[in-house]
PDB file of C-alpha atoms in Angstrom:
ATOM      1  CA  UNK A   1      37.111 151.917 114.156  1.00  0.00           C
ATOM      2  CA  UNK A   2      40.076 150.818 116.481  1.00  0.00           C
ATOM      3  CA  UNK A   3      37.614 150.272 119.566  1.00  0.00           C
ATOM      4  CA  UNK A   4      35.681 148.198 117.424  1.00  0.00           C
ATOM      5  CA  UNK A   5      38.216 146.051 116.430  1.00  0.00           C
ATOM      6  CA  UNK A   6      38.942 145.897 120.127  1.00  0.00           C
ATOM      7  CA  UNK A   7      35.865 145.333 121.658  1.00  0.00           C
ATOM      8  CA  UNK A   8      35.175 142.327 119.085  1.00  0.00           C
ATOM      9  CA  UNK A   9      38.432 140.737 120.182  1.00  0.00           C
ATOM     10  CA  UNK A  10      37.676 141.255 123.583  1.00  0.00           C
ATOM     11  CA  UNK A  11      34.448 139.791 123.452  1.00  0.00           C
ATOM     12  CA  UNK A  12      35.767 136.911 121.373  1.00  0.00           C
ATOM     13  CA  UNK A  13      38.604 135.983 123.566  1.00  0.00           C
ATOM     14  CA  UNK A  14      36.120 136.278 126.902  1.00  0.00           C
ATOM     15  CA  UNK A  15      33.866 133.412 125.190  1.00  0.00           C
ATOM     16  CA  UNK A  16      36.837 131.728 123.881  1.00  0.00           C
ATOM     17  CA  UNK A  17      38.189 131.277 127.572  1.00  0.00           C
ATOM     18  CA  UNK A  18      34.882 130.417 129.407  1.00  0.00           C
ATOM     19  CA  UNK A  19      34.046 128.008 126.456  1.00  0.00           C
ATOM     20  CA  UNK A  20      37.438 126.438 127.191  1.00  0.00           C
ATOM     21  CA  UNK A  21      37.093 126.369 130.872  1.00  0.00           C
ATOM     22  CA  UNK A  22      33.116 125.713 131.340  1.00  0.00           C
ATOM     23  CA  UNK A  23      32.731 122.409 129.053  1.00  0.00           C
ATOM     24  CA  UNK A  24      36.110 120.939 130.687  1.00  0.00           C
ATOM     25  CA  UNK A  25      35.296 122.137 133.793  1.00  0.00           C
ATOM     26  CA  UNK A  26      32.047 120.308 133.280  1.00  0.00           C
ATOM     27  CA  UNK A  27      33.462 116.665 131.969  1.00  0.00           C
ATOM     28  CA  UNK A  28      35.855 116.581 134.920  1.00  0.00           C
ATOM     29  CA  UNK A  29      33.499 116.837 136.873  1.00  0.00           C
ATOM     30  CA  UNK A  30      31.003 114.265 135.294  1.00  0.00           C
ATOM     31  CA  UNK A  31      33.863 111.831 135.119  1.00  0.00           C
ATOM     32  CA  UNK A  32      34.762 112.377 138.434  1.00  0.00           C
ATOM     33  CA  UNK A  33      31.489 111.690 139.567  1.00  0.00           C
ATOM     34  CA  UNK A  34      31.163 108.951 136.827  1.00  0.00           C
ATOM     35  CA  UNK A  35      34.051 106.971 139.139  1.00  0.00           C
ATOM     36  CA  UNK A  36      32.403 108.106 142.429  1.00  0.00           C
ATOM     37  CA  UNK A  37      29.101 106.817 141.695  1.00  0.00           C
ATOM     38  CA  UNK A  38      29.543 103.963 139.123  1.00  0.00           C
ATOM     39  CA  UNK A  39      27.745 105.235 136.069  1.00  0.00           C
ATOM     40  CA  UNK A  40      28.759 106.068 132.503  1.00  0.00           C
ATOM     41  CA  UNK A  41      31.031 109.714 132.582  1.00  0.00           C
ATOM     42  CA  UNK A  42      29.694 111.074 129.086  1.00  0.00           C
ATOM     43  CA  UNK A  43      30.305 115.206 130.191  1.00  0.00           C
ATOM     44  CA  UNK A  44      32.111 115.728 127.013  1.00  0.00           C
ATOM     45  CA  UNK A  45      29.060 115.364 125.210  1.00  0.00           C
ATOM     46  CA  UNK A  46      27.981 118.520 126.958  1.00  0.00           C
ATOM     47  CA  UNK A  47      30.199 120.958 124.393  1.00  0.00           C
ATOM     48  CA  UNK A  48      28.735 118.777 121.602  1.00  0.00           C
ATOM     49  CA  UNK A  49      25.198 119.673 122.593  1.00  0.00           C
ATOM     50  CA  UNK A  50      26.753 123.281 122.705  1.00  0.00           C
ATOM     51  CA  UNK A  51      28.020 122.966 119.151  1.00  0.00           C
ATOM     52  CA  UNK A  52      24.916 121.955 117.610  1.00  0.00           C
ATOM     53  CA  UNK A  53      23.026 124.459 118.968  1.00  0.00           C
ATOM     54  CA  UNK A  54      25.613 127.437 118.985  1.00  0.00           C
ATOM     55  CA  UNK A  55      25.393 126.312 114.642  1.00  0.00           C
ATOM     56  CA  UNK A  56      22.219 127.771 114.138  1.00  0.00           C
ATOM     57  CA  UNK A  57      23.551 131.257 115.781  1.00  0.00           C
ATOM     58  CA  UNK A  58      21.057 131.014 118.585  1.00  0.00           C
ATOM     59  CA  UNK A  59      17.445 131.385 116.216  1.00  0.00           C
ATOM     60  CA  UNK A  60      16.372 128.159 118.026  1.00  0.00           C
ATOM     61  CA  UNK A  61      14.769 128.399 121.203  1.00  0.00           C
ATOM     62  CA  UNK A  62      16.809 126.741 124.264  1.00  0.00           C
ATOM     63  CA  UNK A  63      13.823 124.574 125.063  1.00  0.00           C
ATOM     64  CA  UNK A  64      13.423 123.137 121.587  1.00  0.00           C
ATOM     65  CA  UNK A  65      16.580 122.304 121.447  1.00  0.00           C
ATOM     66  CA  UNK A  66      16.405 121.100 124.978  1.00  0.00           C
ATOM     67  CA  UNK A  67      13.142 118.814 123.311  1.00  0.00           C
ATOM     68  CA  UNK A  68      15.303 117.416 120.348  1.00  0.00           C
ATOM     69  CA  UNK A  69      17.932 116.344 122.848  1.00  0.00           C
ATOM     70  CA  UNK A  70      15.612 114.529 125.229  1.00  0.00           C
ATOM     71  CA  UNK A  71      13.290 112.414 122.240  1.00  0.00           C
ATOM     72  CA  UNK A  72      16.103 112.240 120.293  1.00  0.00           C
ATOM     73  CA  UNK A  73      18.548 110.294 123.244  1.00  0.00           C
ATOM     74  CA  UNK A  74      14.892 108.330 123.753  1.00  0.00           C
ATOM     75  CA  UNK A  75      14.788 107.787 120.218  1.00  0.00           C
ATOM     76  CA  UNK A  76      18.552 106.598 120.367  1.00  0.00           C
ATOM     77  CA  UNK A  77      17.867 103.625 123.364  1.00  0.00           C
ATOM     78  CA  UNK A  78      15.163 102.324 120.887  1.00  0.00           C
ATOM     79  CA  UNK A  79      17.566 101.952 118.083  1.00  0.00           C
ATOM     80  CA  UNK A  80      20.117 100.369 119.904  1.00  0.00           C
ATOM     81  CA  UNK A  81      17.369  98.110 121.110  1.00  0.00           C
ATOM     82  CA  UNK A  82      16.182  97.862 117.462  1.00  0.00           C
ATOM     83  CA  UNK A  83      19.918  97.023 116.321  1.00  0.00           C
ATOM     84  CA  UNK A  84      19.811  94.355 118.919  1.00  0.00           C
ATOM     85  CA  UNK A  85      17.012  93.064 118.270  1.00  0.00           C
ATOM     86  CA  UNK A  86      17.057  92.673 114.406  1.00  0.00           C
ATOM     87  CA  UNK A  87      17.268  89.267 112.756  1.00  0.00           C
ATOM     88  CA  UNK A  88      19.443  90.244 110.155  1.00  0.00           C
ATOM     89  CA  UNK A  89      23.724  90.426 111.415  1.00  0.00           C
ATOM     90  CA  UNK A  90      24.669  93.753 113.283  1.00  0.00           C
ATOM     91  CA  UNK A  91      25.830  95.573 109.840  1.00  0.00           C
ATOM     92  CA  UNK A  92      22.581  94.981 107.947  1.00  0.00           C
ATOM     93  CA  UNK A  93      20.488  95.938 111.450  1.00  0.00           C
ATOM     94  CA  UNK A  94      22.733  98.978 112.003  1.00  0.00           C
ATOM     95  CA  UNK A  95      21.782 100.270 108.211  1.00  0.00           C
ATOM     96  CA  UNK A  96      17.992  99.624 108.718  1.00  0.00           C
ATOM     97  CA  UNK A  97      17.515 100.463 112.584  1.00  0.00           C
ATOM     98  CA  UNK A  98      19.401 104.279 111.415  1.00  0.00           C
ATOM     99  CA  UNK A  99      17.431 104.580 107.989  1.00  0.00           C
ATOM    100  CA  UNK A 100      14.214 104.139 110.032  1.00  0.00           C
ATOM    101  CA  UNK A 101      15.081 105.781 112.945  1.00  0.00           C
ATOM    102  CA  UNK A 102      16.381 109.285 111.102  1.00  0.00           C
ATOM    103  CA  UNK A 103      14.006 108.639 108.896  1.00  0.00           C
ATOM    104  CA  UNK A 104      10.838 108.818 110.781  1.00  0.00           C
ATOM    105  CA  UNK A 105      12.565 111.361 112.994  1.00  0.00           C
ATOM    106  CA  UNK A 106      12.682 114.154 110.256  1.00  0.00           C
ATOM    107  CA  UNK A 107       9.280 112.906 109.531  1.00  0.00           C
ATOM    108  CA  UNK A 108       8.144 113.588 113.186  1.00  0.00           C
ATOM    109  CA  UNK A 109      10.241 116.478 113.685  1.00  0.00           C
ATOM    110  CA  UNK A 110       8.967 118.331 110.375  1.00  0.00           C
ATOM    111  CA  UNK A 111       5.199 117.690 111.662  1.00  0.00           C
ATOM    112  CA  UNK A 112       3.464 116.352 114.809  1.00  0.00           C
ATOM    113  CA  UNK A 113       6.544 117.019 116.455  1.00  0.00           C
ATOM    114  CA  UNK A 114       7.664 120.597 114.885  1.00  0.00           C
ATOM    115  CA  UNK A 115       6.471 122.976 118.016  1.00  0.00           C
ATOM    116  CA  UNK A 116       8.125 120.984 120.133  1.00  0.00           C
ATOM    117  CA  UNK A 117      12.180 120.241 119.055  1.00  0.00           C
ATOM    118  CA  UNK A 118      14.273 121.371 117.120  1.00  0.00           C
ATOM    119  CA  UNK A 119      15.383 118.661 114.159  1.00  0.00           C
ATOM    120  CA  UNK A 120      19.144 119.776 114.701  1.00  0.00           C
ATOM    121  CA  UNK A 121      19.398 118.570 118.212  1.00  0.00           C
ATOM    122  CA  UNK A 122      16.879 116.079 117.492  1.00  0.00           C
ATOM    123  CA  UNK A 123      18.902 114.019 114.783  1.00  0.00           C
ATOM    124  CA  UNK A 124      21.919 114.980 116.511  1.00  0.00           C
ATOM    125  CA  UNK A 125      20.982 113.368 119.802  1.00  0.00           C
ATOM    126  CA  UNK A 126      19.998 109.966 117.913  1.00  0.00           C
ATOM    127  CA  UNK A 127      23.499 110.038 116.448  1.00  0.00           C
ATOM    128  CA  UNK A 128      25.171 110.985 119.672  1.00  0.00           C
ATOM    129  CA  UNK A 129      23.233 108.548 121.965  1.00  0.00           C
ATOM    130  CA  UNK A 130      23.847 105.647 119.440  1.00  0.00           C
ATOM    131  CA  UNK A 131      27.551 106.422 119.408  1.00  0.00           C
ATOM    132  CA  UNK A 132      27.656 106.325 123.843  1.00  0.00           C
ATOM    133  CA  UNK A 133      25.598 103.809 124.457  1.00  0.00           C
ATOM    134  CA  UNK A 134      27.135 101.126 121.865  1.00  0.00           C
ATOM    135  CA  UNK A 135      30.644 102.378 123.379  1.00  0.00           C
ATOM    136  CA  UNK A 136      29.796 102.263 127.286  1.00  0.00           C
ATOM    137  CA  UNK A 137      29.026  98.665 126.809  1.00  0.00           C
ATOM    138  CA  UNK A 138      25.453  98.627 125.958  1.00  0.00           C
ATOM    139  CA  UNK A 139      24.681  94.793 124.857  1.00  0.00           C
ATOM    140  CA  UNK A 140      21.848  92.756 123.675  1.00  0.00           C
ATOM    141  CA  UNK A 141      21.859  90.776 127.638  1.00  0.00           C
ATOM    142  CA  UNK A 142      21.579  94.313 128.823  1.00  0.00           C
ATOM    143  CA  UNK A 143      18.587  95.511 130.914  1.00  0.00           C
ATOM    144  CA  UNK A 144      16.328  97.588 129.952  1.00  0.00           C
ATOM    145  CA  UNK A 145      16.845 100.064 133.190  1.00  0.00           C
ATOM    146  CA  UNK A 146      20.416 100.279 132.376  1.00  0.00           C
ATOM    147  CA  UNK A 147      20.508 101.270 129.499  1.00  0.00           C
ATOM    148  CA  UNK A 148      17.777 104.017 130.365  1.00  0.00           C
ATOM    149  CA  UNK A 149      20.338 105.037 133.033  1.00  0.00           C
ATOM    150  CA  UNK A 150      22.980 105.786 130.344  1.00  0.00           C
ATOM    151  CA  UNK A 151      20.386 107.270 128.267  1.00  0.00           C
ATOM    152  CA  UNK A 152      19.291 109.667 131.351  1.00  0.00           C
ATOM    153  CA  UNK A 153      23.049 110.550 131.767  1.00  0.00           C
ATOM    154  CA  UNK A 154      23.247 111.400 128.436  1.00  0.00           C
ATOM    155  CA  UNK A 155      19.978 113.700 128.021  1.00  0.00           C
ATOM    156  CA  UNK A 156      21.332 115.511 131.868  1.00  0.00           C
ATOM    157  CA  UNK A 157      24.625 116.325 129.602  1.00  0.00           C
ATOM    158  CA  UNK A 158      22.819 117.319 126.872  1.00  0.00           C
ATOM    159  CA  UNK A 159      20.510 119.589 128.854  1.00  0.00           C
ATOM    160  CA  UNK A 160      23.794 120.957 130.517  1.00  0.00           C
ATOM    161  CA  UNK A 161      25.485 121.516 126.965  1.00  0.00           C
ATOM    162  CA  UNK A 162      21.730 123.595 126.149  1.00  0.00           C
ATOM    163  CA  UNK A 163      21.565 125.648 129.486  1.00  0.00           C
ATOM    164  CA  UNK A 164      24.971 125.787 130.935  1.00  0.00           C
ATOM    165  CA  UNK A 165      27.256 126.223 128.013  1.00  0.00           C
ATOM    166  CA  UNK A 166      24.387 126.762 125.620  1.00  0.00           C
ATOM    167  CA  UNK A 167      22.303 129.527 126.767  1.00  0.00           C
ATOM    168  CA  UNK A 168      24.914 131.480 129.293  1.00  0.00           C
ATOM    169  CA  UNK A 169      27.678 131.363 127.084  1.00  0.00           C
ATOM    170  CA  UNK A 170      26.792 131.205 123.195  1.00  0.00           C
TER     171      UNK A 170
END
């Protein structure tokens, strides 16, 4: 019995150390790269993404998690465009947009896209991307190309969460 407890504690300590170091190193690397290449540093999103993947105890295939993050980020970018272009005012625009986009994500994620995406990561990416894009300075006059570049940056960091942290460590 003591050997089992010790083995479990050793596994927990190794995992804790790796989860502490790899996401932190990724975050620092992406923030450094952001300064070098004048892009947004969304590195900490990798840890959030890994946590979403880990929440289902690894039952979802990494490809489904990745698909959810990619599609959810695209959905988030479209949501930001929708928020800026609806005629009701900022708060009603946010409410209407999130209600439509989240509801449609559930419908799509549980029907026609169920073999391509994890609904957890689809909805998580939608929320993360809306938040990050708005905090990164997305605005009504921003060119779609700039919004797309920010979204691609988010996707890279979410996929790092799935594969670099989620698959390798968890």
